[in-house]
Structure formats: C-alpha cells, structure tokens
JSON list of C-alpha atoms in Angstrom, two decimals:
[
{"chain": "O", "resi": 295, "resn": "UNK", "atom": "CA", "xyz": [6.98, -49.93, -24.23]},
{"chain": "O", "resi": 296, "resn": "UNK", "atom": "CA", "xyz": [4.84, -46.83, -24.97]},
{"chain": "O", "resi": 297, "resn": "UNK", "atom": "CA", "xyz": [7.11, -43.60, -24.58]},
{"chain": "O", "resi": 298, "resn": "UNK", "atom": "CA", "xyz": [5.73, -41.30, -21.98]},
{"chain": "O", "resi": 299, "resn": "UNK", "atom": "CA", "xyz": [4.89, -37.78, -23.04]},
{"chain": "O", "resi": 300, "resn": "UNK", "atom": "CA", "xyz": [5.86, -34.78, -20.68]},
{"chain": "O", "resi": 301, "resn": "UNK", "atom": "CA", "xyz": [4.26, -31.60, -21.32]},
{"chain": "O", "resi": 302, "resn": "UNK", "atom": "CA", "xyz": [6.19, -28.57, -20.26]},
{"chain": "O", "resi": 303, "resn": "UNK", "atom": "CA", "xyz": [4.76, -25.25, -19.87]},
{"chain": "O", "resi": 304, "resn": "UNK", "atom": "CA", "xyz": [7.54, -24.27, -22.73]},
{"chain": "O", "resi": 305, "resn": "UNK", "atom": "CA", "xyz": [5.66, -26.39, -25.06]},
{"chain": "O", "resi": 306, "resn": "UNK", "atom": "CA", "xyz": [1.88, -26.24, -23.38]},
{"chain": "O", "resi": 307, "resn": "UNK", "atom": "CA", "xyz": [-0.89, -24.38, -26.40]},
{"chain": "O", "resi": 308, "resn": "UNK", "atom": "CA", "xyz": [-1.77, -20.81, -25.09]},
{"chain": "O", "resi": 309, "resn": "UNK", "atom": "CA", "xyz": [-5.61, -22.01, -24.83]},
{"chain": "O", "resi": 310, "resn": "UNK", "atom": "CA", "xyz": [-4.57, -24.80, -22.35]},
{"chain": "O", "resi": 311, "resn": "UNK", "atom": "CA", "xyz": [-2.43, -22.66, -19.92]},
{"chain": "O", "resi": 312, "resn": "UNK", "atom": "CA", "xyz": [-5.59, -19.65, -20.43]},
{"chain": "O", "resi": 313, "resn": "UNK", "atom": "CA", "xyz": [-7.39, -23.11, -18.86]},
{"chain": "O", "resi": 314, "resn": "UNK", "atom": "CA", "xyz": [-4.88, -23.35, -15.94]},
{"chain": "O", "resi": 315, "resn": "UNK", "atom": "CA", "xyz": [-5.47, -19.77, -15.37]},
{"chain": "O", "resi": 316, "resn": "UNK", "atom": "CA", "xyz": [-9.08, -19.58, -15.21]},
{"chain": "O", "resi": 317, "resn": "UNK", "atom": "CA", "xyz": [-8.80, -22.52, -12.60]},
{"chain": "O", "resi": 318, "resn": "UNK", "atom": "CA", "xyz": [-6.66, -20.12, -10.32]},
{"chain": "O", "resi": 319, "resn": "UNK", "atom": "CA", "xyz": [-7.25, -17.05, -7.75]},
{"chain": "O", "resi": 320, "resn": "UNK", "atom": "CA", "xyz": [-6.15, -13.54, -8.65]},
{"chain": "O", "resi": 321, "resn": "UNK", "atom": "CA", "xyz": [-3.22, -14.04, -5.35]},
{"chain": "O", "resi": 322, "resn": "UNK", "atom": "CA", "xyz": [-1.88, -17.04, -6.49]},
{"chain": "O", "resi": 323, "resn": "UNK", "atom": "CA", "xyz": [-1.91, -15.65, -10.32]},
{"chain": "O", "resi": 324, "resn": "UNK", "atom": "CA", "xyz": [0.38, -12.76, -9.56]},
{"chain": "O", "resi": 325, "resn": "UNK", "atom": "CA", "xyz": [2.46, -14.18, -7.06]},
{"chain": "O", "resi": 326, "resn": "UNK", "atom": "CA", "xyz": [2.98, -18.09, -8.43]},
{"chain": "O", "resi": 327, "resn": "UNK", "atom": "CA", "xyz": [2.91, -18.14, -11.88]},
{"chain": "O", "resi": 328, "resn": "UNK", "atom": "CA", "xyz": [4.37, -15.19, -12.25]},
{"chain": "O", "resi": 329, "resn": "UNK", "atom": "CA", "xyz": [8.23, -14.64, -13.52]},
{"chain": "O", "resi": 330, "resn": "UNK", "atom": "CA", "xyz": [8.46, -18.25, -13.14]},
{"chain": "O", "resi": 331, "resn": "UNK", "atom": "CA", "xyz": [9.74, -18.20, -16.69]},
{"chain": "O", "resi": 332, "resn": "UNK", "atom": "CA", "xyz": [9.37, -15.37, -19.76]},
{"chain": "O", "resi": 333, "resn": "UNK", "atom": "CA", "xyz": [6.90, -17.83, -21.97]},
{"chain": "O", "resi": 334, "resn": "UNK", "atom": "CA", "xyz": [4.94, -17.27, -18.78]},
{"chain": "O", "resi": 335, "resn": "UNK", "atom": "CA", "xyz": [4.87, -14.10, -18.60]},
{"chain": "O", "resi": 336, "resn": "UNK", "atom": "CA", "xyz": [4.01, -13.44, -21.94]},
{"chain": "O", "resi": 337, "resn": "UNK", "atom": "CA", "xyz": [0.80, -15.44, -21.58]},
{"chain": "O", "resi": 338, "resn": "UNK", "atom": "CA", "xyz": [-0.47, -13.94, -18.72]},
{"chain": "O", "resi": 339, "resn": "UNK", "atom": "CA", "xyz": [0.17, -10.28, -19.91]},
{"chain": "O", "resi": 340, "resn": "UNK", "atom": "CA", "xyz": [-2.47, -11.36, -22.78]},
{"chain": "O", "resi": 341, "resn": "UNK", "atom": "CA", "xyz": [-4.98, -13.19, -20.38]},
{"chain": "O", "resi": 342, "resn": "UNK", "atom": "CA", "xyz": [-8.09, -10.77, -19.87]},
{"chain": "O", "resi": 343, "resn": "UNK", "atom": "CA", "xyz": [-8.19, -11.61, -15.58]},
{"chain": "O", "resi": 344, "resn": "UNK", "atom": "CA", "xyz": [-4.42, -10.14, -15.44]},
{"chain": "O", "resi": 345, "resn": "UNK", "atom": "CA", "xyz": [-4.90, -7.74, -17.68]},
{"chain": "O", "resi": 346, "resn": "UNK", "atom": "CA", "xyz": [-8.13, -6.43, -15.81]},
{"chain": "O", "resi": 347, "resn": "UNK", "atom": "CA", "xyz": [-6.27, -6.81, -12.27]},
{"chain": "O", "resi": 348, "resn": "UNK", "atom": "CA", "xyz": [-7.13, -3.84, -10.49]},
{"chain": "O", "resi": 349, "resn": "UNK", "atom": "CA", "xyz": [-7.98, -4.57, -6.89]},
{"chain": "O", "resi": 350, "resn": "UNK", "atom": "CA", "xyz": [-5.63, -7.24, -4.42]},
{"chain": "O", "resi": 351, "resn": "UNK", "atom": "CA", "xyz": [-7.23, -7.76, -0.50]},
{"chain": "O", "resi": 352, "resn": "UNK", "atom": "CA", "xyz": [-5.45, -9.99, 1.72]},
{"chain": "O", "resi": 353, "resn": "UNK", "atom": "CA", "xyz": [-6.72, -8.28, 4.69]},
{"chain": "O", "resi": 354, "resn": "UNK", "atom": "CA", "xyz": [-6.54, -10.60, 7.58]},
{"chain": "O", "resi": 355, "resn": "UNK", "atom": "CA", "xyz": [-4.12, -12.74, 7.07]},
{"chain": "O", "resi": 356, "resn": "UNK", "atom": "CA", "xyz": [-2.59, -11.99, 10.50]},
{"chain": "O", "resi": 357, "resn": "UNK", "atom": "CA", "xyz": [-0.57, -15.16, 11.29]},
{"chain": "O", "resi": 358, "resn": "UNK", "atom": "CA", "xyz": [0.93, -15.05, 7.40]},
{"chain": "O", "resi": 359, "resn": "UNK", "atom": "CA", "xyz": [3.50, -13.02, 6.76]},
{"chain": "O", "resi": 360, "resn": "UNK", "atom": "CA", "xyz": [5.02, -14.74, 3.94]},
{"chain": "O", "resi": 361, "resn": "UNK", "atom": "CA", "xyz": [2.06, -13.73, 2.09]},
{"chain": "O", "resi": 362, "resn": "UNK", "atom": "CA", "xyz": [2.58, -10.09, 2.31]},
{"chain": "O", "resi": 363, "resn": "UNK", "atom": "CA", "xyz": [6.32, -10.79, 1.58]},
{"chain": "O", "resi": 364, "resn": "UNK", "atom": "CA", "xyz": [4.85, -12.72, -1.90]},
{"chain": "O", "resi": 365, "resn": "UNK", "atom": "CA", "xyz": [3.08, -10.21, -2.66]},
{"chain": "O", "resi": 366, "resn": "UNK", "atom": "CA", "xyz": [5.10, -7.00, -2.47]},
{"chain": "O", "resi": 367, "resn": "UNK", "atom": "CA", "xyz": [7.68, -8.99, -4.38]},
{"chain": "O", "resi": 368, "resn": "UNK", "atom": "CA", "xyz": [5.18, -9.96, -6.92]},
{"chain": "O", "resi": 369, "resn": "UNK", "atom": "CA", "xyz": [4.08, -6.48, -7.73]},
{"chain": "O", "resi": 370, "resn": "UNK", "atom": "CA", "xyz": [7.56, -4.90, -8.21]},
{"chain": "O", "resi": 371, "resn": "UNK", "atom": "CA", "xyz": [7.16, -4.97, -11.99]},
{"chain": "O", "resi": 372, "resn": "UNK", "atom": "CA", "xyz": [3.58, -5.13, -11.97]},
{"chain": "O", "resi": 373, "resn": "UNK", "atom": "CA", "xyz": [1.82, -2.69, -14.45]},
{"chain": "O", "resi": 374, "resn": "UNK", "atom": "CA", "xyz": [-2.26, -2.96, -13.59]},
{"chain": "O", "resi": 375, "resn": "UNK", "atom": "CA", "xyz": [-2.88, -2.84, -9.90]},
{"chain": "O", "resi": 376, "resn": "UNK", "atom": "CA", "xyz": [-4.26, 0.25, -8.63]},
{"chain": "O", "resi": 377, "resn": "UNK", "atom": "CA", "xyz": [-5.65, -0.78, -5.27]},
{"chain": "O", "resi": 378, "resn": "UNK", "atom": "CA", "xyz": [-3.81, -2.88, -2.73]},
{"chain": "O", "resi": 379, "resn": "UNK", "atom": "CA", "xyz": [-5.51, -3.89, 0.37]},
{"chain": "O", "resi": 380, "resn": "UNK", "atom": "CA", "xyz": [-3.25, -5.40, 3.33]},
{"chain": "O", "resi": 381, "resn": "UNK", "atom": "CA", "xyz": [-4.93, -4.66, 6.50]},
{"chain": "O", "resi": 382, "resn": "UNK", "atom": "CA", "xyz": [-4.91, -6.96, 9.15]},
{"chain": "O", "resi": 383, "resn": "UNK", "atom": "CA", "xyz": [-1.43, -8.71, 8.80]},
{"chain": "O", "resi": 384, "resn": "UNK", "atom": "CA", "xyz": [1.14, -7.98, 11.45]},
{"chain": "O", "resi": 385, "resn": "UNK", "atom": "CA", "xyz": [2.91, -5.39, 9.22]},
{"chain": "O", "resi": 386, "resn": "UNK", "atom": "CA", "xyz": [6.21, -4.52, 10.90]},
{"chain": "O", "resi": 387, "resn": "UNK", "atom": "CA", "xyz": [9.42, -2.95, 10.17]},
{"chain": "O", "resi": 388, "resn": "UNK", "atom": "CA", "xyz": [10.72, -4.94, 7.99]},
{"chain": "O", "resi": 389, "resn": "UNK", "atom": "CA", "xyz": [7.24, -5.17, 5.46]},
{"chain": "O", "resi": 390, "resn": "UNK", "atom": "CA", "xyz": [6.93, -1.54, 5.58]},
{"chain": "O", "resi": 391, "resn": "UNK", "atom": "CA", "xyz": [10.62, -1.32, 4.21]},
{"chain": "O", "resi": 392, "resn": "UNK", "atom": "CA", "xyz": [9.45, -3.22, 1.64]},
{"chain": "O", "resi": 393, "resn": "UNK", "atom": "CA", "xyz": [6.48, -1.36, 0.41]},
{"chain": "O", "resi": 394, "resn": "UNK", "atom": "CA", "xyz": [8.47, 1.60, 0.63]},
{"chain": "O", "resi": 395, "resn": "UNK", "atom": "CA", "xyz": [10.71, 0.37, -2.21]},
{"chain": "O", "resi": 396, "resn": "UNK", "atom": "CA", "xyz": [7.69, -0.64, -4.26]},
{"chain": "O", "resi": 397, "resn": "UNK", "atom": "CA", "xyz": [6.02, 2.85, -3.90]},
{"chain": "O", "resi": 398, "resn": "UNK", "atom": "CA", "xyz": [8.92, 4.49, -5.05]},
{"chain": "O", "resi": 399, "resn": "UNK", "atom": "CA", "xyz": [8.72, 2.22, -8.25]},
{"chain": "O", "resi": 400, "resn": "UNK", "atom": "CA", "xyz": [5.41, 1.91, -8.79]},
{"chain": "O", "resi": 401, "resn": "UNK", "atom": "CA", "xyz": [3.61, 4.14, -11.17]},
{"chain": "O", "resi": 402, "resn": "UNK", "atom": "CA", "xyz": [0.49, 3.01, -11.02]},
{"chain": "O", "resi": 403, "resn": "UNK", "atom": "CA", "xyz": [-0.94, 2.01, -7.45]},
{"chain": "O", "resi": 404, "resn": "UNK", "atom": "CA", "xyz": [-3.48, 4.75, -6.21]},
{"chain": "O", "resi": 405, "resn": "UNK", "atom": "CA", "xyz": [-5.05, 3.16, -3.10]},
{"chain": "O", "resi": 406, "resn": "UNK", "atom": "CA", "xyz": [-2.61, 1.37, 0.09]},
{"chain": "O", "resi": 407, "resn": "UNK", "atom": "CA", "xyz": [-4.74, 0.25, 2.57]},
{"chain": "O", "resi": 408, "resn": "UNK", "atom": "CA", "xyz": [-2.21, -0.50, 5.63]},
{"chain": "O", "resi": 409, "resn": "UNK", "atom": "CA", "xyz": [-4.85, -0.33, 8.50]},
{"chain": "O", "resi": 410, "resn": "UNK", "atom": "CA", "xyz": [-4.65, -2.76, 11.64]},
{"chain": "O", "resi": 411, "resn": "UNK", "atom": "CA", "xyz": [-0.91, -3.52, 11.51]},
{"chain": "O", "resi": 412, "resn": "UNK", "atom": "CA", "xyz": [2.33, -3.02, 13.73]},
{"chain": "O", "resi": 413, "resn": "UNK", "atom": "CA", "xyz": [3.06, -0.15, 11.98]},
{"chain": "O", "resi": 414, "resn": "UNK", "atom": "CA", "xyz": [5.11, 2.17, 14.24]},
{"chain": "O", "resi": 415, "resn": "UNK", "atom": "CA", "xyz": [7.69, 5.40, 13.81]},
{"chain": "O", "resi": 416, "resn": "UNK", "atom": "CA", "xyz": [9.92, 3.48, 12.46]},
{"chain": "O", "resi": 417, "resn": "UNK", "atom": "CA", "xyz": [7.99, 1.71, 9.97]},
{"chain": "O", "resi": 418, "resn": "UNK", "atom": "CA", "xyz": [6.08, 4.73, 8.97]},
{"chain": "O", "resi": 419, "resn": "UNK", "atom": "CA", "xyz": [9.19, 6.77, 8.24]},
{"chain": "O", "resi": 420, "resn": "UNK", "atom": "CA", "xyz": [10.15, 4.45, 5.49]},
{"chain": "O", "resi": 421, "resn": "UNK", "atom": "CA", "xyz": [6.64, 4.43, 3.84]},
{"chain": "O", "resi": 422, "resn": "UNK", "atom": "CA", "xyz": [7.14, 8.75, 4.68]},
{"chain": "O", "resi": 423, "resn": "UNK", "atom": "CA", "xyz": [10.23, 8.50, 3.08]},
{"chain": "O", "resi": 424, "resn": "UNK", "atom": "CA", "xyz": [8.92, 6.92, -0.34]},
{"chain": "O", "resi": 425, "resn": "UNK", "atom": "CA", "xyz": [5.80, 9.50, -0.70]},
{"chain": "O", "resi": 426, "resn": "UNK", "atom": "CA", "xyz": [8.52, 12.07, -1.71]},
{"chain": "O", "resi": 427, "resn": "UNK", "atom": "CA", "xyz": [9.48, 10.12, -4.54]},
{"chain": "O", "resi": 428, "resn": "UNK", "atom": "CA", "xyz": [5.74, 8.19, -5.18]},
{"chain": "O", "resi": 429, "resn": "UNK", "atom": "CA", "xyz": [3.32, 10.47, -8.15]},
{"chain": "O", "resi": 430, "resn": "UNK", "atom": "CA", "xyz": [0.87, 8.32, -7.98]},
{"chain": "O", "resi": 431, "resn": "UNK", "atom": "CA", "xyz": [-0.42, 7.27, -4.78]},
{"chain": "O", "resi": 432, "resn": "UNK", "atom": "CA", "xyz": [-3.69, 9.52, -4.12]},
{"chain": "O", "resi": 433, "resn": "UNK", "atom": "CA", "xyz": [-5.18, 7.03, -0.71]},
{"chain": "O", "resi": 434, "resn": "UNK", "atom": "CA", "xyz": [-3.36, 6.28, 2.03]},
{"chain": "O", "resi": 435, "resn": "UNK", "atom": "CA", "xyz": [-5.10, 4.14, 5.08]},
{"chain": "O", "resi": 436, "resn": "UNK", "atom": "CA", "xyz": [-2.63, 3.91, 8.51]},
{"chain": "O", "resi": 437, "resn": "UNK", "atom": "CA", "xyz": [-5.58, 4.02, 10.92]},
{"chain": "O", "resi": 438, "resn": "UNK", "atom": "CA", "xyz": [-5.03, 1.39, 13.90]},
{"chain": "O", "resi": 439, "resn": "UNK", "atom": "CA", "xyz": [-1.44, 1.54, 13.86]},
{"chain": "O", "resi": 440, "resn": "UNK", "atom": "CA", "xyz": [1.17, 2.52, 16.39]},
{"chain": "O", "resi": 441, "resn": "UNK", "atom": "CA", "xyz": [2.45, 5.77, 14.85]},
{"chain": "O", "resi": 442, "resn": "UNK", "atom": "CA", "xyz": [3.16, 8.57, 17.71]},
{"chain": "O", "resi": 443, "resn": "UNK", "atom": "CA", "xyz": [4.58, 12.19, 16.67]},
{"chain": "O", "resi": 444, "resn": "UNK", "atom": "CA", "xyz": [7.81, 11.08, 15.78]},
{"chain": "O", "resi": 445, "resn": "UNK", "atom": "CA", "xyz": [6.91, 9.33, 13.03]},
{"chain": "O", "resi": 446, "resn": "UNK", "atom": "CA", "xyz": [4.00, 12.60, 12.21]},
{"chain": "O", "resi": 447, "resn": "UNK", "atom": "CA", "xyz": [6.75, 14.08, 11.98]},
{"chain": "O", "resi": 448, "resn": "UNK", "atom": "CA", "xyz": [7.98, 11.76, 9.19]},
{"chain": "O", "resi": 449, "resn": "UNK", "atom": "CA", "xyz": [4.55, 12.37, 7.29]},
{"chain": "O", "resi": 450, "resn": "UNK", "atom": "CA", "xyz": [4.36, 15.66, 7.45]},
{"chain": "O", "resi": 451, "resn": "UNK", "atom": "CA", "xyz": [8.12, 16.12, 5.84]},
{"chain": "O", "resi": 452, "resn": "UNK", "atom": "CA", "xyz": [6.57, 14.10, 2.98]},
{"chain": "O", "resi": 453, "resn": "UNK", "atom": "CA", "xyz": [3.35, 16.00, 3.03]},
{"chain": "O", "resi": 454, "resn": "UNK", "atom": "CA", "xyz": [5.19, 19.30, 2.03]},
{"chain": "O", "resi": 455, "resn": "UNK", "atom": "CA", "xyz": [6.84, 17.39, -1.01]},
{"chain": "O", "resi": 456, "resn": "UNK", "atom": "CA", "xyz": [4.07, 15.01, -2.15]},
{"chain": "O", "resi": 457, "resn": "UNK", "atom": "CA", "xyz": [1.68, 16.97, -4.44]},
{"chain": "O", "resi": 458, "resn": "UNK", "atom": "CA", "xyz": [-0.61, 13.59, -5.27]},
{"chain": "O", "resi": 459, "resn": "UNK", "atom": "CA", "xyz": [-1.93, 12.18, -1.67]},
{"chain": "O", "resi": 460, "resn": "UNK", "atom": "CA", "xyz": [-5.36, 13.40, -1.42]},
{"chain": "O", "resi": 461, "resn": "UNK", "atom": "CA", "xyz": [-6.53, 11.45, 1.68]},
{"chain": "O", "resi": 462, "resn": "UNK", "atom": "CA", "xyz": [-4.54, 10.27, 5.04]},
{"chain": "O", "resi": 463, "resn": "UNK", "atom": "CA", "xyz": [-6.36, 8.30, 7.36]},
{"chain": "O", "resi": 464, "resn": "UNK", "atom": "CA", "xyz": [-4.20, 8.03, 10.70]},
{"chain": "O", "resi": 465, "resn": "UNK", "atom": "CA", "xyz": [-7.47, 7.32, 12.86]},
{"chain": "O", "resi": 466, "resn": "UNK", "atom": "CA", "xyz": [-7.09, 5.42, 15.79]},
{"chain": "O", "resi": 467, "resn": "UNK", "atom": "CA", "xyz": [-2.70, 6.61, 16.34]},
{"chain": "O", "resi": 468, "resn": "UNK", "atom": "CA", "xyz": [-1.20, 7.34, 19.31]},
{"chain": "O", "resi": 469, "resn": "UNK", "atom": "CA", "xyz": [-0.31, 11.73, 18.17]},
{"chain": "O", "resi": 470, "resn": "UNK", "atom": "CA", "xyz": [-0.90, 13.90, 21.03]},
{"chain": "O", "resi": 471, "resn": "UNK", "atom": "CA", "xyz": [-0.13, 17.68, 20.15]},
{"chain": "O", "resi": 472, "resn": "UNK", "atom": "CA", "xyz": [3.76, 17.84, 19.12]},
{"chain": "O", "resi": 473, "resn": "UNK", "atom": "CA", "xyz": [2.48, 15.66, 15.85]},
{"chain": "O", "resi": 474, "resn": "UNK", "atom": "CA", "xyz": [-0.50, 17.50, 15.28]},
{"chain": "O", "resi": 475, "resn": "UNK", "atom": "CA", "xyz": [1.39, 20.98, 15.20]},
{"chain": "O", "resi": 476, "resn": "UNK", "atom": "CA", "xyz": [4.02, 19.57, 12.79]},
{"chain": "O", "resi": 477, "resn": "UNK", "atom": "CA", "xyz": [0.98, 18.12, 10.73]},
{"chain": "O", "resi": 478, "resn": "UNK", "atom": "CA", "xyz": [-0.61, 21.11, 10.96]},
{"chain": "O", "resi": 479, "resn": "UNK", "atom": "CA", "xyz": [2.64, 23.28, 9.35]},
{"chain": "O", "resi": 480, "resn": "UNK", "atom": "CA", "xyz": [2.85, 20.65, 7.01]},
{"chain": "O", "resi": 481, "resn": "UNK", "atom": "CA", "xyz": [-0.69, 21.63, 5.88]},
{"chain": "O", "resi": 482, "resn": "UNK", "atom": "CA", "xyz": [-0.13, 25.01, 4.90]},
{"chain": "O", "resi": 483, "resn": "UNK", "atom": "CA", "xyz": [2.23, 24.00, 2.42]},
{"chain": "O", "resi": 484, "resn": "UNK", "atom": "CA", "xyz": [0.12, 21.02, 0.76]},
{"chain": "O", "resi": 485, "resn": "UNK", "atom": "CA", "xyz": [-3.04, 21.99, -0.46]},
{"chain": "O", "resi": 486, "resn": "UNK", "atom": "CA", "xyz": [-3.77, 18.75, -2.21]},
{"chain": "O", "resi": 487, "resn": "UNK", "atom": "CA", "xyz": [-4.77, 16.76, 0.55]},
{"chain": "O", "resi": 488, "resn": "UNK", "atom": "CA", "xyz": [-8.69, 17.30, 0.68]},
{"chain": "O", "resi": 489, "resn": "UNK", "atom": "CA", "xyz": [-9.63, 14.42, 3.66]},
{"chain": "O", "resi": 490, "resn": "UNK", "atom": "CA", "xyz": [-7.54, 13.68, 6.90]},
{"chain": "O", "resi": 491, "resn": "UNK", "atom": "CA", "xyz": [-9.29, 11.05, 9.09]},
{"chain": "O", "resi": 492, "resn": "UNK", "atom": "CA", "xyz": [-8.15, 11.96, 13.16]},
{"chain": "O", "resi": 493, "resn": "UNK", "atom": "CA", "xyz": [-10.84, 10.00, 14.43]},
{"chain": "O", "resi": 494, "resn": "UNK", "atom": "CA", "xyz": [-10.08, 8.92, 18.29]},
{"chain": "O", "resi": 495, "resn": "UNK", "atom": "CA", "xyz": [-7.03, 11.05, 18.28]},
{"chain": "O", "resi": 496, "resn": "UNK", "atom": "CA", "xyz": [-6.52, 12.49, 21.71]},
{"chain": "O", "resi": 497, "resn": "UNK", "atom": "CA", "xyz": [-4.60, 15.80, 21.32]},
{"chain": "O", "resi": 498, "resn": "UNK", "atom": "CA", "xyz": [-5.48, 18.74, 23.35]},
{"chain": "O", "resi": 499, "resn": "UNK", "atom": "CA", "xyz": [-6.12, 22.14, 23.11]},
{"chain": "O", "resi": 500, "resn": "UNK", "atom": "CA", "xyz": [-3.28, 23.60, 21.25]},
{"chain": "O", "resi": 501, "resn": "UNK", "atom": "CA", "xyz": [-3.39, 20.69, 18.64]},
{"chain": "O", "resi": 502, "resn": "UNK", "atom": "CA", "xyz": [-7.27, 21.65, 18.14]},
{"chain": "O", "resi": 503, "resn": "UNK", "atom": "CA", "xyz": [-6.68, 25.29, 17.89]},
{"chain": "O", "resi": 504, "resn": "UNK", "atom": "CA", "xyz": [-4.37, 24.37, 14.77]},
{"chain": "O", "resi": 505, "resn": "UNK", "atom": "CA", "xyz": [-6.46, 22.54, 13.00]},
{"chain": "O", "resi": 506, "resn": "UNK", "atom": "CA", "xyz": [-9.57, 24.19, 13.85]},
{"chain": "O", "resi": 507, "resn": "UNK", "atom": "CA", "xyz": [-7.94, 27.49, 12.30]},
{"chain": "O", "resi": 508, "resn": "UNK", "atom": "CA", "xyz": [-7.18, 25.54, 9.19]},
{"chain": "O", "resi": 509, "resn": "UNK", "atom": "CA", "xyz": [-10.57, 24.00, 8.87]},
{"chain": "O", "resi": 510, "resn": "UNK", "atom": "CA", "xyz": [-9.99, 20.64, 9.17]},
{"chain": "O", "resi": 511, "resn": "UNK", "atom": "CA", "xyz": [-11.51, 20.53, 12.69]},
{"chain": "O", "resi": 512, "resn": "UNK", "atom": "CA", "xyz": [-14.13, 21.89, 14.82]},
{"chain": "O", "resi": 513, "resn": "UNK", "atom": "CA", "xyz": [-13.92, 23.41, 18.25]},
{"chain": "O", "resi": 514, "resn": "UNK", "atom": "CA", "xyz": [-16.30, 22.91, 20.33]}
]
C-alpha cells in the first residue's frame, strides 16, 4: 500500500506557496493567510504583492460586516498600507471603536476613507479620540455620515492636538451652527489642515460668518 504524502505549509518550498499567493486577492492575502502561523508570515513579508500593498477598497460591502471586522484585525501589525478605503459598509459603533485602536497604532496609514456609513457622535468620538494620539494620518473622509455637533465637538478637540490631518471631509453631516463655531475655534489653533469639505451643510448665518472670516467660506 503506497504511503500517502501530506504536504504542510511547514514543509511547502517558498516558490510553491509564492504560487498560492499569486492565485489569491490582495483581501484575502492580508486577512487569511496572514498570522495563521510565523513560517507564514515570513513568506509573505518577502512576496513582492505584500510587500507593494499600498491601497485596500472594500467599499460597498454593506450587508458584510465581518469583513470590515477581518480587516481592521488584519492590519493591526501591518507595516505597508497607506490607504484604506471602507465606504459603504454599515460602520457603527462598535467598527469605529475598532479603527480607533488601529489608528492609534498604526504608523503608517495616511488615507481613511469612512464615507457612507452609520457613523454617528458616538462613533466619531472614538475615531476623535485616536487623532490625538495618530502622526500619521494626513486624509480623513466622514462625508454621508450621521455626525451632528456633538460629535464636531469631538473633532475639533482633536483638531487643536493633531498637527498631521491635512484634509476633513464631513460633507453631507447633520452640524448646524453650535458645531461649526466649535470647528471654527478649533481652526485657529490648527493651521495644518489646508481642505475642509462642508458641502450640503446647512448652518446659518452665524456659522457662515465664522468661517467666512477665516477663509474657508464665502458669503454671499
């Protein structure tokens, strides 16, 4: 009886798993293979598609949260990505807690696009909370979301400790004038945001006045 032959990924050649690789997506990459054990890892720090991982988009996967989940956990100790895309997926609460712990960690992400979510006060105060301790992070989209001025509020705190955010989108938010006044404080103390994106914001005169005498609006 001929003795059957297992191969393990302990004892698989490097050029055969580098074959694996090449067969897989960028996603299922980082979050499947790996930490799945530390032979792994060591491969797929040397294989030129992980090592030139730069840009993840899993915009619009609405009905799958367990893919954000994958993903935020994959990235924790991730040392190439400099652009994460998540729009579109029914970030809530809990997901935004998450991220927040990875942007205090991370040292090398520069673009978070969070656009189209659930995101509300509370969920923007923890992302708020970890741009005081995030260096890096120079792009930050929250447009379509379900912020109001209490969680403003929560930005603008950050916004006079963060020196590295150079452009806030928070199109498309509920902030009437109480957010746009602390926003607008906030402002006189950061001078390295250069773009903030208020398109379809509704605040009224006194919110205009304050931004108009700061330049980042136009009365008309």
């Amino acid at each position: 009886m001929t003795e059957k032959v297992h191969s393990s990924l302990l004892t698989l050649p490097v050029e055969i798993v580098y074959r694996i690789l090449d067969n897989l997506d960028e996603f299922t990459i980082l979050c499947s293979v790996r930490d799945v054990c530390h032979r792994l890892n060591l491969i797929t720090d040397t294989y030129n598609r992980y090592q030139t991982l730069t840009t993840i988009s899993i915009s619009g996967n609405r009905n799958q949260d367990d893919l954000t989940v994958e993903l935020i956990n994959a990235l924790k100790n991730n040392k190439t990505l400099t652009t994460l895309d998540i729009n579109c997926n029914s970030i809530k609460d809990q997901e935004a807690q998450d991220l927040a712990i990875l942007l205090e960690n991370n040292k090398v992400l520069t673009t978070l696009k969070l656009g189209q979510n659930e995101i509300d006060d509370l969920a923007v105060k923890y992302i708020a909370d970890a741009l005081t301790k995030n260096m890096t992070l120079t792009t930050l989209d929250l447009s379509h979301n379900q912020i109001q001025d209490q969680g403003v509020q929560c930005l603008s705190d950050a916004l006079i400790k963060n020196k590295t955010l150079t452009v806030l989108d928070l199109s498309y938010n509920n902030i009437q004038d109480d957010g746009i006044e602390q926003l607008a404080d906030a402002l006189k103390i950061n001078h390295a945001l250069t773009t903030l994106d208020l398109t379809a914001i509704q605040f009224g005169e006194i919110g205009t006045k304050q931004l108009s005498n700061m330049g980042w609006v136009s009365q008309t």
